[in-house]
Amino acid sequence: MSYTAAVDHLYALGQELAPSTPSTPRRKFDLAHMRVLAAALGDPQTAFPSVLIAGTNGKGSTAATLSSILTAAGYRTGLYTSPHLVRVNERIQIDGQQIPDEDFARLYFQVDETARHLVESGDLPYPPSFFEVLTAVGFLYFAGESETQSEKTPVDIVILEVGLGGRLDATNIVEPLLSILTDIALDHQDYLGNTIAEITREKAGILRPNGTLITLPQHPEANQAIGEAAATLNLRAINAAGYIPTNVPGHTAGVPQHPADTAGQEARSLPANRYIVTLDGETLEVNSPLPGHHQQRNIALAIAAAAELRNSKGYKLAKITPESNQIGYNITNAQIEAGIRNTQWPGRLELFTFPEGPQLLLDVAHNPAGAWTLRAAIAQLPDTRPRTLLFSCLRDKDLKEMGQILFPLFDASSTDPERRRDHIVFAPIDNPRAAHIEDLLAAAHALDIPAHAAPHLAAAFAQARAVTPPEGLIIATGSVYLVGEIRRLAGEL
C-alpha cells in the first residue's frame, strides 16, 4: 500500500495524549504490550546497540548532537526522535537521512498486520498506540529492514529519544549501552506525577542495574531522585559538567570572539555557541549551529556520551551479536568537533531571513522550562528591535505560567518605549489537545497585555508579518505543532 495510506492509517490511531472521552478512555501504558509486539516482529531492538535519552527539555538536541558525532566518526547511526515538525519520517533517520517513504509504508503495514493478528489471537488486549507503532517501525528499519539494502545489515548504533517519561515508554524495551538524563522539570503531570521528584523517578526508569548514567547537576529534587535510583541500581554515574565552559565577560562562552563570529551573530541575532573544552587532556573546540546558552548543557551531555562510548573496555551485550562493539567505538576529538559542527536540529532557536520583511525565529518552547530558556535567549536580542510573538500551545500545558514568562516581553502597553511597536498574535493549531483561542486571549488579558487572534495558522502568520516592521523579528513558539506548520509556511515564501 502507498505511503499516503500508511500515514493516514497511522493518524487514525489517534494520539496517546489526546483528551479522554467516554468512547476513547485514556490509554494505560504497559511495556509488556510493546514487548509482545516486538517479539512477534522478531525482536528487532536486539539487533543493534543503543543509547537511551530521557528528560523534560534538551533530550532531542542531545540526541541529534550525539548522533551527528557518531556519524562523523564513520558509524551508521540511527536516530529516533519525537514529535516531528512537518513529516512523520523525521522521527526515523540514519546518518541524517529520513526513512524513505517506501520503507516507511512497507514497515508500517507489516507492524499493523502483525498487531492485528495479535489482537485477534488475544495476545494483545487492543491495537498498539501511535507511538508504539512508530517505535516498532523504527526498530525494524534500524535492524536492516530496508528496500535500499541488498542484505539485512543493522546500523552500528541507535540514539533513542524517549517519547514520554521513561519507565513505561515504548523505547524502554532496549538494553542501552548508556542512559542519559537531560534537564528535568514539571511537564505532563497527569501522566508522570505532580512533583519534580515523582517525574524524575519515572524518567529514571531508563536506568539499568550495573549500567552507566550520564547526566548533569540540576534541580535539587531531581538530583536526589537520580542519586537514589543510582544507588539502588549500583550503576556508574558520569557528570558531564566538566564539558560546560566558564563564561567570561566580553567573550562567547570563554573564547575570544573573532570578526567572523561577530558577523554571524549580527545575521543570526543570537550569539553562537563557540568555545573550547578539554577532553582527555586535549583541546576540543565546540562550534555548534544550535544557538542559545542552554545548548551548552546538551552539548556537554553529548560529549560525555561520546567519550564514554570510546572507552577501552568496549561493549559486549548478550542480546547483540558477539562480535559487536567488543573494543568500543573509535571516536576522535576531531570527529566529535565535526559532529557538533554538523548537527541538524530544526525548530530550536532557528532563524529565517527573507529578502523582504521581518526575520522569523522559531523555537519549540512548549512548557514553562522551555519558555524560560526562550526568554533568556530573547534577553540577548537588541531591545530596540520591534518584535511580534506568534503563539499557541496545547491545553494540557501550563498556559498561565508560560504567559507570565513570555507575554510581558511583547507588551505594547508597557511604559518601556521600545515595546510600543510589539504585538502578540494567537493562532489555532490543528490538534485535539490544542488550547482554545478564547483561553489564549484570556491569559493575555489577565496580565493586561494586548493581544490579537487569527482564524487559522496561515492567517496568523500573515498578520504577524503585516504588523511587524521590516527590521523587526517574529518569534513563533509555544508548541511543536505550531512551529512545524509555520516552518512549512516559511519555506514557501
One Martini backbone bead per residue (centre of mass of N, CA, C, O) as a GRO file, in nm:
protein
  493
    1MET     BB    1   0.103   0.031   0.007
    2SER     BB    2   0.091   0.354   0.055
    3TYR     BB    3   0.214   0.622   0.216
    4THR     BB    4  -0.051   0.775   0.254
    5ALA     BB    5  -0.201   0.537   0.383
    6ALA     BB    6  -0.013   0.503   0.625
    7VAL     BB    7  -0.049   0.785   0.749
    8ASP     BB    8  -0.356   0.779   0.777
    9HIS     BB    9  -0.363   0.526   0.954
   10LEU     BB   10  -0.190   0.634   1.184
   11TYR     BB   11  -0.374   0.886   1.259
   12ALA     BB   12  -0.624   0.704   1.330
   13LEU     BB   13  -0.513   0.611   1.613
   14GLY     BB   14  -0.411   0.840   1.758
   15GLN     BB   15  -0.328   1.005   2.048
   16GLU     BB   16  -0.218   0.938   2.361
   17LEU     BB   17  -0.279   1.257   2.470
   18ALA     BB   18  -0.559   1.263   2.427
   19PRO     BB   19  -0.847   1.331   2.532
   20SER     BB   20  -1.072   1.199   2.731
   21THR     BB   21  -1.343   0.974   2.657
   22PRO     BB   22  -1.601   0.759   2.666
   23SER     BB   23  -1.501   0.619   2.387
   24THR     BB   24  -1.183   0.728   2.466
   25PRO     BB   25  -0.994   0.628   2.681
   26ARG     BB   26  -0.728   0.639   2.852
   27ARG     BB   27  -0.430   0.515   2.809
   28LYS     BB   28  -0.245   0.238   2.918
   29PHE     BB   29   0.068   0.184   3.004
   30ASP     BB   30   0.261  -0.111   2.866
   31LEU     BB   31   0.546  -0.289   2.809
   32ALA     BB   32   0.433  -0.571   2.747
   33HIS     BB   33   0.304  -0.494   2.474
   34MET     BB   34   0.566  -0.415   2.329
   35ARG     BB   35   0.702  -0.693   2.361
   36VAL     BB   36   0.498  -0.855   2.199
   37LEU     BB   37   0.534  -0.706   1.933
   38ALA     BB   38   0.841  -0.744   1.902
   39ALA     BB   39   0.843  -1.053   1.905
   40ALA     BB   40   0.662  -1.083   1.643
   41LEU     BB   41   0.907  -0.919   1.481
   42GLY     BB   42   1.195  -1.038   1.609
   43ASP     BB   43   1.341  -0.842   1.790
   44PRO     BB   44   1.492  -0.574   1.660
   45GLN     BB   45   1.624  -0.434   1.924
   46THR     BB   46   1.868  -0.667   1.929
   47ALA     BB   47   2.046  -0.574   1.660
   48PHE     BB   48   2.131  -0.313   1.836
   49PRO     BB   49   2.280  -0.061   1.966
   50SER     BB   50   2.215   0.179   2.245
   51VAL     BB   51   2.079   0.503   2.332
   52LEU     BB   52   1.914   0.654   2.615
   53ILE     BB   53   1.684   0.945   2.627
   54ALA     BB   54   1.591   1.153   2.899
   55GLY     BB   55   1.348   1.419   2.964
   56THR     BB   56   1.218   1.738   2.924
   57ASN     BB   57   1.474   1.899   2.817
   58GLY     BB   58   1.713   1.836   2.543
   59LYS     BB   59   1.698   1.544   2.417
   60GLY     BB   60   1.701   1.610   2.114
   61SER     BB   61   1.967   1.769   2.100
   62THR     BB   62   2.142   1.546   2.217
   63ALA     BB   63   2.076   1.330   2.006
   64ALA     BB   64   2.164   1.487   1.752
   65THR     BB   65   2.458   1.532   1.838
   66LEU     BB   66   2.544   1.238   1.888
   67SER     BB   67   2.472   1.133   1.609
   68SER     BB   68   2.667   1.320   1.452
   69ILE     BB   69   2.925   1.213   1.579
   70LEU     BB   70   2.899   0.915   1.484
   71THR     BB   71   2.890   0.980   1.185
   72ALA     BB   72   3.169   1.127   1.176
   73ALA     BB   73   3.307   0.840   1.273
   74GLY     BB   74   3.160   0.619   1.058
   75TYR     BB   75   2.877   0.549   1.167
   76ARG     BB   76   2.583   0.387   1.154
   77THR     BB   77   2.316   0.608   1.250
   78GLY     BB   78   2.053   0.610   1.456
   79LEU     BB   79   1.742   0.815   1.480
   80TYR     BB   80   1.504   0.874   1.752
   81THR     BB   81   1.220   1.095   1.745
   82SER     BB   82   1.010   1.343   1.928
   83PRO     BB   83   0.841   1.506   1.750
   84HIS     BB   84   0.738   1.636   1.459
   85LEU     BB   85   0.713   1.900   1.231
   86VAL     BB   86   0.609   1.777   0.933
   87ARG     BB   87   0.726   1.478   0.907
   88VAL     BB   88   0.730   1.154   1.024
   89ASN     BB   89   1.017   1.072   0.910
   90GLU     BB   90   1.194   1.240   1.112
   91ARG     BB   91   1.201   1.014   1.347
   92ILE     BB   92   1.359   0.837   1.117
   93GLN     BB   93   1.715   0.791   1.108
   94ILE     BB   94   2.014   0.780   0.889
   95ASP     BB   95   2.258   0.986   0.875
   96GLY     BB   96   2.027   1.227   0.838
   97GLN     BB   97   1.821   1.028   0.696
   98GLN     BB   98   1.521   0.969   0.610
   99ILE     BB   99   1.288   0.761   0.580
  100PRO     BB  100   1.158   0.619   0.329
  101ASP     BB  101   0.848   0.592   0.209
  102GLU     BB  102   0.855   0.288   0.129
  103ASP     BB  103   0.957   0.185   0.403
  104PHE     BB  104   0.740   0.299   0.580
  105ALA     BB  105   0.498   0.157   0.453
  106ARG     BB  106   0.590  -0.139   0.476
  107LEU     BB  107   0.643  -0.138   0.788
  108TYR     BB  108   0.374  -0.041   0.885
  109PHE     BB  109   0.202  -0.286   0.770
  110GLN     BB  110   0.357  -0.498   0.923
  111VAL     BB  111   0.280  -0.401   1.204
  112ASP     BB  112  -0.027  -0.393   1.169
  113GLU     BB  113  -0.070  -0.694   1.101
  114THR     BB  114   0.058  -0.808   1.354
  115ALA     BB  115  -0.132  -0.666   1.554
  116ARG     BB  116  -0.396  -0.789   1.453
  117HIS     BB  117  -0.325  -1.083   1.523
  118LEU     BB  118  -0.281  -1.032   1.829
  119VAL     BB  119  -0.571  -0.944   1.887
  120GLU     BB  120  -0.719  -1.194   1.772
  121SER     BB  121  -0.552  -1.397   1.976
  122GLY     BB  122  -0.512  -1.226   2.264
  123ASP     BB  123  -0.212  -1.099   2.308
  124LEU     BB  124  -0.377  -0.835   2.268
  125PRO     BB  125  -0.616  -0.609   2.388
  126TYR     BB  126  -0.502  -0.388   2.182
  127PRO     BB  127  -0.397  -0.175   1.981
  128PRO     BB  128  -0.145  -0.005   1.913
  129SER     BB  129  -0.002   0.284   1.931
  130PHE     BB  130   0.134   0.534   1.771
  131PHE     BB  131   0.417   0.510   1.916
  132GLU     BB  132   0.451   0.204   1.903
  133VAL     BB  133   0.451   0.180   1.599
  134LEU     BB  134   0.687   0.370   1.536
  135THR     BB  135   0.895   0.217   1.703
  136ALA     BB  136   0.878  -0.046   1.542
  137VAL     BB  137   0.962   0.074   1.273
  138GLY     BB  138   1.237   0.171   1.368
  139PHE     BB  139   1.355  -0.101   1.453
  140LEU     BB  140   1.340  -0.235   1.175
  141TYR     BB  141   1.514  -0.030   1.022
  142PHE     BB  142   1.771  -0.057   1.205
  143ALA     BB  143   1.788  -0.380   1.146
  144GLY     BB  144   1.759  -0.373   0.799
  145GLU     BB  145   1.463  -0.300   0.688
  146SER     BB  146   1.543  -0.243   0.350
  147GLU     BB  147   1.521  -0.177   0.007
  148THR     BB  148   1.821  -0.038  -0.022
  149GLN     BB  149   1.920  -0.321   0.068
  150SER     BB  150   2.071  -0.624  -0.016
  151GLU     BB  151   2.108  -0.661   0.297
  152LYS     BB  152   2.077  -0.734   0.631
  153THR     BB  153   2.187  -0.433   0.808
  154PRO     BB  154   2.264  -0.306   1.081
  155VAL     BB  155   2.331  -0.070   1.267
  156ASP     BB  156   2.575   0.046   1.493
  157ILE     BB  157   2.371   0.270   1.615
  158VAL     BB  158   2.123   0.405   1.854
  159ILE     BB  159   1.937   0.703   1.909
  160LEU     BB  160   1.705   0.739   2.182
  161GLU     BB  161   1.409   0.912   2.227
  162VAL     BB  162   1.201   0.972   2.457
  163GLY     BB  163   0.869   1.046   2.470
  164LEU     BB  164   0.756   0.953   2.775
  165GLY     BB  165   0.941   0.964   3.032
  166GLY     BB  166   1.042   0.595   3.061
  167ARG     BB  167   0.942   0.338   3.206
  168LEU     BB  168   0.676   0.320   2.979
  169ASP     BB  169   0.826   0.347   2.729
  170ALA     BB  170   0.868   0.198   2.422
  171THR     BB  171   1.191   0.227   2.419
  172ASN     BB  172   1.240   0.053   2.705
  173ILE     BB  173   1.320  -0.243   2.562
  174VAL     BB  174   1.598  -0.180   2.569
  175GLU     BB  175   1.967  -0.227   2.601
  176PRO     BB  176   2.161   0.008   2.699
  177LEU     BB  177   2.472   0.142   2.711
  178LEU     BB  178   2.327   0.420   2.769
  179SER     BB  179   2.209   0.670   3.004
  180ILE     BB  180   2.025   0.978   2.960
  181LEU     BB  181   1.983   1.283   3.158
  182THR     BB  182   1.815   1.554   3.135
  183ASP     BB  183   1.640   1.807   3.199
  184ILE     BB  184   1.412   1.852   3.477
  185ALA     BB  185   1.055   1.913   3.477
  186LEU     BB  186   0.749   2.032   3.457
  187ASP     BB  187   0.548   1.774   3.294
  188HIS     BB  188   0.299   1.571   3.248
  189GLN     BB  189   0.144   1.527   3.530
  190ASP     BB  190  -0.088   1.323   3.460
  191TYR     BB  191   0.149   1.089   3.412
  192LEU     BB  192   0.422   1.157   3.614
  193GLY     BB  193   0.351   1.387   3.815
  194ASN     BB  194   0.362   1.671   4.064
  195THR     BB  195   0.673   1.632   4.085
  196ILE     BB  196   1.003   1.622   4.028
  197ALA     BB  197   1.053   1.356   4.171
  198GLU     BB  198   0.839   1.187   4.026
  199ILE     BB  199   0.937   1.240   3.738
  200THR     BB  200   1.224   1.134   3.776
  201ARG     BB  201   1.149   0.841   3.841
  202GLU     BB  202   1.032   0.786   3.562
  203LYS     BB  203   1.292   0.858   3.397
  204ALA     BB  204   1.477   0.648   3.562
  205GLY     BB  205   1.361   0.389   3.405
  206ILE     BB  206   1.624   0.378   3.199
  207LEU     BB  207   1.778   0.241   3.401
  208ARG     BB  208   2.046   0.007   3.488
  209PRO     BB  209   2.187  -0.246   3.615
  210ASN     BB  210   2.518  -0.171   3.607
  211GLY     BB  211   2.521   0.084   3.460
  212THR     BB  212   2.513   0.396   3.264
  213LEU     BB  213   2.523   0.741   3.361
  214ILE     BB  214   2.428   1.058   3.210
  215THR     BB  215   2.468   1.385   3.362
  216LEU     BB  216   2.341   1.676   3.548
  217PRO     BB  217   2.317   1.917   3.745
  218GLN     BB  218   2.015   2.023   3.916
  219HIS     BB  219   1.752   1.992   4.062
  220PRO     BB  220   1.739   1.884   4.378
  221GLU     BB  221   1.512   1.672   4.340
  222ALA     BB  222   1.646   1.533   4.100
  223ASN     BB  223   1.915   1.462   4.226
  224GLN     BB  224   1.801   1.277   4.447
  225ALA     BB  225   1.648   1.074   4.266
  226ILE     BB  226   1.895   0.988   4.102
  227GLY     BB  227   2.070   0.894   4.340
  228GLU     BB  228   1.878   0.672   4.439
  229ALA     BB  229   1.875   0.506   4.180
  230ALA     BB  230   2.179   0.457   4.156
  231ALA     BB  231   2.213   0.304   4.424
  232THR     BB  232   2.010   0.071   4.368
  233LEU     BB  233   2.168  -0.012   4.076
  234ASN     BB  234   2.478   0.014   4.072
  235LEU     BB  235   2.573   0.255   3.910
  236ARG     BB  236   2.737   0.464   3.677
  237ALA     BB  237   2.819   0.806   3.718
  238ILE     BB  238   2.825   1.084   3.486
  239ASN     BB  239   2.962   1.406   3.481
  240ALA     BB  240   2.922   1.675   3.234
  241ALA     BB  241   3.031   1.954   3.356
  242GLY     BB  242   3.329   1.962   3.228
  243TYR     BB  243   3.182   2.057   2.931
  244ILE     BB  244   3.129   2.334   3.058
  245PRO     BB  245   3.174   2.650   3.022
  246THR     BB  246   3.330   2.951   3.113
  247ASN     BB  247   3.223   3.259   3.144
  248VAL     BB  248   3.338   3.563   2.984
  249PRO     BB  249   3.353   3.877   2.964
  250GLY     BB  250   3.346   3.946   2.613
  251HIS     BB  251   3.265   3.648   2.554
  252THR     BB  252   3.215   3.327   2.405
  253ALA     BB  253   3.229   3.098   2.624
  254GLY     BB  254   3.553   3.178   2.679
  255VAL     BB  255   3.592   3.293   2.381
  256PRO     BB  256   3.726   3.483   2.170
  257GLN     BB  257   3.620   3.687   1.938
  258HIS     BB  258   3.564   3.692   1.605
  259PRO     BB  259   3.470   3.855   1.331
  260ALA     BB  260   3.294   3.617   1.228
  261ASP     BB  261   3.121   3.594   1.479
  262THR     BB  262   2.994   3.877   1.477
  263ALA     BB  263   2.858   3.852   1.201
  264GLY     BB  264   2.685   3.602   1.271
  265GLN     BB  265   2.525   3.734   1.501
  266GLU     BB  266   2.386   3.955   1.336
  267ALA     BB  267   2.234   3.751   1.149
  268ARG     BB  268   2.112   3.557   1.395
  269SER     BB  269   2.079   3.732   1.687
  270LEU     BB  270   2.263   3.504   1.814
  271PRO     BB  271   2.489   3.359   1.986
  272ALA     BB  272   2.736   3.153   1.952
  273ASN     BB  273   2.854   2.819   2.014
  274ARG     BB  274   3.185   2.908   2.100
  275TYR     BB  275   3.430   2.681   2.236
  276ILE     BB  276   3.647   2.546   2.497
  277VAL     BB  277   3.752   2.218   2.579
  278THR     BB  278   3.839   1.925   2.773
  279LEU     BB  279   3.961   1.601   2.637
  280ASP     BB  280   4.181   1.398   2.747
  281GLY     BB  281   4.396   1.653   2.744
  282GLU     BB  282   4.240   1.787   2.506
  283THR     BB  283   4.143   1.998   2.270
  284LEU     BB  284   3.797   2.121   2.225
  285GLU     BB  285   3.605   2.253   1.963
  286VAL     BB  286   3.316   2.439   1.984
  287ASN     BB  287   3.071   2.457   1.693
  288SER     BB  288   2.746   2.538   1.708
  289PRO     BB  289   2.429   2.576   1.538
  290LEU     BB  290   2.308   2.588   1.831
  291PRO     BB  291   2.157   2.817   1.993
  292GLY     BB  292   2.206   2.894   2.313
  293HIS     BB  293   2.302   2.845   2.633
  294HIS     BB  294   2.153   2.567   2.689
  295GLN     BB  295   2.320   2.391   2.479
  296GLN     BB  296   2.570   2.334   2.656
  297ARG     BB  297   2.443   2.097   2.809
  298ASN     BB  298   2.381   1.911   2.566
  299ILE     BB  299   2.670   1.898   2.458
  300ALA     BB  300   2.798   1.778   2.711
  301LEU     BB  301   2.644   1.510   2.702
  302ALA     BB  302   2.750   1.422   2.423
  303ILE     BB  303   3.049   1.420   2.494
  304ALA     BB  304   3.033   1.218   2.729
  305ALA     BB  305   2.919   0.988   2.556
  306ALA     BB  306   3.149   0.968   2.351
  307ALA     BB  307   3.370   0.910   2.561
  308GLU     BB  308   3.238   0.644   2.664
  309LEU     BB  309   3.213   0.484   2.391
  310ARG     BB  310   3.550   0.495   2.370
  311ASN     BB  311   3.617   0.286   2.553
  312SER     BB  312   3.844   0.018   2.621
  313LYS     BB  313   3.636  -0.211   2.706
  314GLY     BB  314   3.378  -0.203   2.576
  315TYR     BB  315   3.106  -0.398   2.409
  316LYS     BB  316   2.899  -0.682   2.539
  317LEU     BB  317   2.597  -0.822   2.446
  318ALA     BB  318   2.389  -1.087   2.463
  319LYS     BB  319   2.167  -0.962   2.245
  320ILE     BB  320   2.422  -0.926   2.076
  321THR     BB  321   2.637  -0.976   1.869
  322PRO     BB  322   2.951  -1.077   1.968
  323GLU     BB  323   3.116  -0.873   1.763
  324SER     BB  324   2.998  -0.630   1.904
  325ASN     BB  325   3.174  -0.382   2.056
  326GLN     BB  326   3.455  -0.495   2.195
  327ILE     BB  327   3.624  -0.196   2.147
  328GLY     BB  328   3.442   0.005   2.090
  329TYR     BB  329   3.454   0.338   1.986
  330ASN     BB  330   3.604   0.526   1.722
  331ILE     BB  331   3.665   0.848   1.866
  332THR     BB  332   3.757   1.157   1.794
  333ASN     BB  333   3.790   1.484   1.855
  334ALA     BB  334   3.748   1.574   1.560
  335GLN     BB  335   3.474   1.420   1.531
  336ILE     BB  336   3.328   1.573   1.750
  337GLU     BB  337   3.353   1.847   1.621
  338ALA     BB  338   3.210   1.775   1.354
  339GLY     BB  339   2.941   1.681   1.475
  340ILE     BB  340   2.864   1.946   1.608
  341ARG     BB  341   2.887   2.125   1.349
  342ASN     BB  342   2.661   1.920   1.186
  343THR     BB  343   2.414   1.974   1.335
  344GLN     BB  344   2.059   1.883   1.308
  345TRP     BB  345   1.789   2.098   1.468
  346PRO     BB  346   1.504   2.208   1.413
  347GLY     BB  347   1.320   2.464   1.593
  348ARG     BB  348   1.586   2.582   1.754
  349LEU     BB  349   1.646   2.882   1.726
  350GLU     BB  350   1.539   2.939   1.429
  351LEU     BB  351   1.648   3.132   1.149
  352PHE     BB  352   1.472   3.352   0.926
  353THR     BB  353   1.559   3.501   0.608
  354PHE     BB  354   1.432   3.756   0.404
  355PRO     BB  355   1.430   3.974   0.147
  356GLU     BB  356   1.161   4.059   0.294
  357GLY     BB  357   1.112   4.163   0.592
  358PRO     BB  358   1.098   3.992   0.864
  359GLN     BB  359   1.214   3.793   1.084
  360LEU     BB  360   1.236   3.436   1.192
  361LEU     BB  361   1.173   3.274   1.508
  362LEU     BB  362   1.215   2.936   1.612
  363ASP     BB  363   1.048   2.771   1.900
  364VAL     BB  364   0.956   2.474   2.105
  365ALA     BB  365   0.842   2.605   2.351
  366HIS     BB  366   0.613   2.387   2.568
  367ASN     BB  367   0.709   2.500   2.851
  368PRO     BB  368   0.827   2.668   3.113
  369ALA     BB  369   1.123   2.591   3.074
  370GLY     BB  370   1.129   2.674   2.774
  371ALA     BB  371   1.043   2.969   2.821
  372TRP     BB  372   1.291   3.052   2.985
  373THR     BB  373   1.494   2.994   2.763
  374LEU     BB  374   1.377   3.193   2.559
  375ARG     BB  375   1.400   3.445   2.735
  376ALA     BB  376   1.709   3.440   2.749
  377ALA     BB  377   1.744   3.480   2.443
  378ILE     BB  378   1.589   3.750   2.414
  379ALA     BB  379   1.790   3.910   2.603
  380GLN     BB  380   2.013   3.906   2.354
  381LEU     BB  381   1.849   4.110   2.219
  382PRO     BB  382   1.764   4.392   2.089
  383ASP     BB  383   1.555   4.629   2.233
  384THR     BB  384   1.496   4.807   1.961
  385ARG     BB  385   1.349   4.565   1.847
  386PRO     BB  386   1.084   4.475   1.694
  387ARG     BB  387   0.816   4.244   1.810
  388THR     BB  388   0.653   3.921   1.750
  389LEU     BB  389   0.414   3.706   1.890
  390LEU     BB  390   0.369   3.364   1.796
  391PHE     BB  391   0.098   3.181   1.954
  392SER     BB  392   0.074   2.845   2.097
  393CYS     BB  393  -0.101   2.565   2.263
  394LEU     BB  394  -0.160   2.324   2.482
  395ARG     BB  395  -0.402   2.249   2.730
  396ASP     BB  396  -0.184   2.064   2.906
  397LYS     BB  397  -0.051   2.321   2.958
  398ASP     BB  398   0.099   2.607   3.123
  399LEU     BB  399  -0.030   2.891   3.028
  400LYS     BB  400  -0.002   3.088   3.259
  401GLU     BB  401   0.309   3.064   3.295
  402MET     BB  402   0.395   3.116   3.004
  403GLY     BB  403   0.268   3.398   2.993
  404GLN     BB  404   0.434   3.525   3.228
  405ILE     BB  405   0.707   3.487   3.078
  406LEU     BB  406   0.641   3.612   2.772
  407PHE     BB  407   0.430   3.846   2.730
  408PRO     BB  408   0.587   4.098   2.862
  409LEU     BB  409   0.795   4.112   2.609
  410PHE     BB  410   0.511   4.217   2.425
  411ASP     BB  411   0.417   4.498   2.561
  412ALA     BB  412   0.256   4.772   2.421
  413SER     BB  413   0.164   4.902   2.721
  414SER     BB  414   0.423   4.971   2.808
  415THR     BB  415   0.661   5.201   2.940
  416ASP     BB  416   0.834   5.091   2.725
  417PRO     BB  417   0.921   5.231   2.424
  418GLU     BB  418   1.035   4.968   2.276
  419ARG     BB  419   0.732   4.810   2.291
  420ARG     BB  420   0.515   4.975   2.109
  421ARG     BB  421   0.575   4.772   1.840
  422ASP     BB  422   0.438   4.534   1.960
  423HIS     BB  423   0.312   4.185   1.941
  424ILE     BB  424   0.022   3.958   1.969
  425VAL     BB  425  -0.037   3.633   1.813
  426PHE     BB  426  -0.293   3.408   1.779
  427ALA     BB  427  -0.311   3.044   1.710
  428PRO     BB  428  -0.449   2.787   1.569
  429ILE     BB  429  -0.432   2.431   1.608
  430ASP     BB  430  -0.412   2.098   1.467
  431ASN     BB  431  -0.536   1.971   1.768
  432PRO     BB  432  -0.701   1.805   2.024
  433ARG     BB  433  -0.505   1.969   2.249
  434ALA     BB  434  -0.576   2.247   2.191
  435ALA     BB  435  -0.599   2.557   2.266
  436HIS     BB  436  -0.812   2.800   2.308
  437ILE     BB  437  -0.839   3.115   2.206
  438GLU     BB  438  -0.986   3.222   2.457
  439ASP     BB  439  -0.758   3.133   2.653
  440LEU     BB  440  -0.532   3.298   2.534
  441LEU     BB  441  -0.663   3.576   2.568
  442ALA     BB  442  -0.712   3.555   2.876
  443ALA     BB  443  -0.410   3.540   2.956
  444ALA     BB  444  -0.344   3.826   2.855
  445HIS     BB  445  -0.570   3.992   3.000
  446ALA     BB  446  -0.478   3.916   3.293
  447LEU     BB  447  -0.206   4.105   3.220
  448ASP     BB  448  -0.276   4.356   3.044
  449ILE     BB  449  -0.228   4.239   2.743
  450PRO     BB  450  -0.217   4.283   2.423
  451ALA     BB  451  -0.418   4.089   2.181
  452HIS     BB  452  -0.445   3.862   1.901
  453ALA     BB  453  -0.651   3.687   1.657
  454ALA     BB  454  -0.677   3.406   1.442
  455PRO     BB  455  -0.847   3.169   1.245
  456HIS     BB  456  -0.556   3.079   1.141
  457LEU     BB  457  -0.230   3.013   1.085
  458ALA     BB  458  -0.183   3.163   0.818
  459ALA     BB  459  -0.312   3.427   0.919
  460ALA     BB  460  -0.119   3.473   1.156
  461PHE     BB  461   0.137   3.499   0.987
  462ALA     BB  462   0.042   3.732   0.812
  463GLN     BB  463  -0.013   3.927   1.046
  464ALA     BB  464   0.273   3.931   1.163
  465ARG     BB  465   0.406   4.045   0.901
  466ALA     BB  466   0.232   4.308   0.883
  467VAL     BB  467   0.304   4.431   1.188
  468THR     BB  468   0.605   4.391   1.119
  469PRO     BB  469   0.875   4.532   1.070
  470PRO     BB  470   1.145   4.481   0.868
  471GLU     BB  471   1.343   4.507   1.136
  472GLY     BB  472   1.204   4.281   1.266
  473LEU     BB  473   1.060   4.014   1.489
  474ILE     BB  474   0.950   3.684   1.474
  475ILE     BB  475   0.806   3.474   1.738
  476ALA     BB  476   0.766   3.125   1.729
  477THR     BB  477   0.563   2.955   1.982
  478GLY     BB  478   0.446   2.674   2.224
  479SER     BB  479   0.467   2.456   1.973
  480VAL     BB  480   0.544   2.210   1.761
  481TYR     BB  481   0.301   2.243   1.568
  482LEU     BB  482   0.341   2.539   1.503
  483VAL     BB  483   0.636   2.533   1.404
  484GLY     BB  484   0.598   2.333   1.173
  485GLU     BB  485   0.394   2.505   1.008
  486ILE     BB  486   0.559   2.766   0.987
  487ARG     BB  487   0.798   2.636   0.847
  488ARG     BB  488   0.641   2.561   0.595
  489LEU     BB  489   0.547   2.848   0.520
  490ALA     BB  490   0.833   2.974   0.504
  491GLY     BB  491   0.929   2.786   0.262
  492GLU     BB  492   0.714   2.940   0.056
  493LEU     BB  493   0.856   3.243   0.040
   0.00000   0.00000   0.00000
